[in-house]
CSV table of C-alpha atoms in Angstrom, one decimal:
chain,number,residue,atom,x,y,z
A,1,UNK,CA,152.0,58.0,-41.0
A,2,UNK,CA,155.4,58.3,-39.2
A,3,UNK,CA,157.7,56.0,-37.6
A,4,UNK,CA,160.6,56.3,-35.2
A,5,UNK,CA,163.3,55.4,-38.0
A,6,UNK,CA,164.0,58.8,-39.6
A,7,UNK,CA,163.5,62.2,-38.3
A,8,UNK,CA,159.5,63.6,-38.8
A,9,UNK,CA,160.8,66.2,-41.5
A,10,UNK,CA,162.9,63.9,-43.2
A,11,UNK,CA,159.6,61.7,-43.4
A,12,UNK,CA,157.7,64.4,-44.2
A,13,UNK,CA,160.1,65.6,-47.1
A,14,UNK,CA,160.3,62.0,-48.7
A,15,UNK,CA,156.7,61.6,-48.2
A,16,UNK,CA,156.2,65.2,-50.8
A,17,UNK,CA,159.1,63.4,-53.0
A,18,UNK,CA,157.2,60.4,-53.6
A,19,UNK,CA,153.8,62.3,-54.2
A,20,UNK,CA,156.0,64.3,-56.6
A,21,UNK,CA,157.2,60.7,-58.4
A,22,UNK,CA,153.8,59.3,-58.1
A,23,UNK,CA,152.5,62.3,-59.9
A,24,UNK,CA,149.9,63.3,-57.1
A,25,UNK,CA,151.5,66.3,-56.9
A,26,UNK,CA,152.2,67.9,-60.3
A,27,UNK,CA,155.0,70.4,-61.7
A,28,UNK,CA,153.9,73.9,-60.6
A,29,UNK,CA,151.2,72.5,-58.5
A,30,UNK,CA,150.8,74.8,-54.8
A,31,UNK,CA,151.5,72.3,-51.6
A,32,UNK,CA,149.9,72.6,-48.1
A,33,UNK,CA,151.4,75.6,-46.4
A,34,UNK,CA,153.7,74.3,-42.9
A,35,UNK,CA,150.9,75.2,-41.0
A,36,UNK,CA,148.4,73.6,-43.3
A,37,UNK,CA,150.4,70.8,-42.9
A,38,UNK,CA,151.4,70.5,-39.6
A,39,UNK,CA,147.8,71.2,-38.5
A,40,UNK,CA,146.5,68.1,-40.6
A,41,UNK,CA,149.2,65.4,-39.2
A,42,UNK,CA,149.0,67.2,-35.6
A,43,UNK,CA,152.8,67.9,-36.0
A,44,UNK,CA,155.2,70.8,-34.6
A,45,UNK,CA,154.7,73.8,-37.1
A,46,UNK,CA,158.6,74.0,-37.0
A,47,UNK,CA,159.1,70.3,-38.2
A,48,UNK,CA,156.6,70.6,-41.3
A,49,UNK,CA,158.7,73.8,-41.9
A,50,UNK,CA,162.5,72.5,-41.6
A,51,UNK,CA,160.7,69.5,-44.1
A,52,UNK,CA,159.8,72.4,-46.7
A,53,UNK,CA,162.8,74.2,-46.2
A,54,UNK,CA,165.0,71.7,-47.0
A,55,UNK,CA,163.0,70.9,-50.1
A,56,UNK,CA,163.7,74.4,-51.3
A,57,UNK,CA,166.9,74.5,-50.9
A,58,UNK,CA,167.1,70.9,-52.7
A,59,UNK,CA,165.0,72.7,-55.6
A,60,UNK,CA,161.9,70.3,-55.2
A,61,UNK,CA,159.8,73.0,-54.2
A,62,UNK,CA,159.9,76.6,-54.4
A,63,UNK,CA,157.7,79.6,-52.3
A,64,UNK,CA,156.0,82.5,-54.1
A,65,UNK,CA,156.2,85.0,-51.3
A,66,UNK,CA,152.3,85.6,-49.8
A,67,UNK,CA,151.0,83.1,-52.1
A,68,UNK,CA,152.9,79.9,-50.9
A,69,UNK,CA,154.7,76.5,-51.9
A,70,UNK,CA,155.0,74.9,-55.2
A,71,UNK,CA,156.4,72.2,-56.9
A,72,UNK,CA,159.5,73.0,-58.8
A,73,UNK,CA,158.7,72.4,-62.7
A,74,UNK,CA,162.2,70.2,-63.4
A,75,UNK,CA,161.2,68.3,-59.7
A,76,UNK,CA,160.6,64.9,-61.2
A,77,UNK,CA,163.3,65.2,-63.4
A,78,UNK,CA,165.5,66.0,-60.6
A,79,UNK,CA,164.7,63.6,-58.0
A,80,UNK,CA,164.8,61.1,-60.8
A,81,UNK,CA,168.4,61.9,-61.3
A,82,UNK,CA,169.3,62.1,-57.6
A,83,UNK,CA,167.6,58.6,-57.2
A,84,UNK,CA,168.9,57.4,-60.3
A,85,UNK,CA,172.6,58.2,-58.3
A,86,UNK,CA,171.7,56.8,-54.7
A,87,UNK,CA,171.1,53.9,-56.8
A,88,UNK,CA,174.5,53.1,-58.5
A,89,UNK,CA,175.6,54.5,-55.3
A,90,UNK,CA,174.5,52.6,-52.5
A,91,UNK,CA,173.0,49.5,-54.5
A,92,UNK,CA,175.1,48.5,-57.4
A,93,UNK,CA,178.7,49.7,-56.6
A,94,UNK,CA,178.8,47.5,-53.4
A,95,UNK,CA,176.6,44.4,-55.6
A,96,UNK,CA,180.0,45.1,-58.1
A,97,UNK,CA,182.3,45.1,-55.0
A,98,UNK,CA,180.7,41.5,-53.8
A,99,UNK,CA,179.9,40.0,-57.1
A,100,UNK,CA,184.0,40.7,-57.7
A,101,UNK,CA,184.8,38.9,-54.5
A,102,UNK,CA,182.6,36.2,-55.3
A,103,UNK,CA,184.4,35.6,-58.7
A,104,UNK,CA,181.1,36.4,-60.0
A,105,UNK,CA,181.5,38.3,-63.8
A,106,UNK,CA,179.8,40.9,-65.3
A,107,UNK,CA,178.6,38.6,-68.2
A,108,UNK,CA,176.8,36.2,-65.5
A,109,UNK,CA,175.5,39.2,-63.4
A,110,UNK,CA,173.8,40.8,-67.2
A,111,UNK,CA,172.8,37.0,-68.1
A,112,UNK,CA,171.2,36.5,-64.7
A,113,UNK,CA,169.4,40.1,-65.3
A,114,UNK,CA,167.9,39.0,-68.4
A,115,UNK,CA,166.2,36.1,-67.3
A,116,UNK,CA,164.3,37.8,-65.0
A,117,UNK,CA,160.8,38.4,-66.6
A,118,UNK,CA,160.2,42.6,-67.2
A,119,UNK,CA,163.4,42.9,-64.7
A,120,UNK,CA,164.5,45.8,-66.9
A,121,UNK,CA,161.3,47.0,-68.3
């Protein structure tokens, strides 16, 4: 399940985003507890925990005290949003930056865009 490209919690916490997007895990629904967790993928208790704690304090998750972790009830919506920003972020404003260098305009970029079947469905 992991790789040496990221840390383990950073895997771990975009591994419980993506469940989230998917829709395996469900607004309000309870998450493994750390040690649930770090018990199942034979991990550091401490790693599953930074993972989970950083996901609080993003608002993806949230801990009822004794009872445990759940999923935030605006989490979709929320990591929609922050994706929706990485995207025009780190993918389109540099695509504007070389299309502009490339004398490339915005009428060809949208013209190329529509011919590409479902591209925007």
């Amino acid at each position: 399940m992991f790789d040496d490209g990221a840390p383990i919690y950073r895997q771990i916490a975009d591994q419980i985003k993506a469940e989230i997007m998917n829709g395996s895990l469900e607004p309000g629904g309870k998450v493994m507890s750390t040690n649930q967790y770090a018990a199942f993928y034979k991990i550091n208790p401490a790693t599953a925990q930074k993972a989970f704690r950083d996901l609080v304090e993003e608002g993806v998750l949230y801990k009822q005290r004794g009872v445990g972790m759940f999923v935030a009830e605006d989490a979709r919506e929320k990591l929609a949003g922050d994706f929706r920003a990485r995207f025009f972020d780190d993918v389109l404003q540099p695509l504007i930056r070389e299309a502009r260098q490339a004398g490339i305009s915005l009428t060809d970029i949208i013209d190329y865009l529509k011919t590409q079947e479902g591209v925007l469905k």
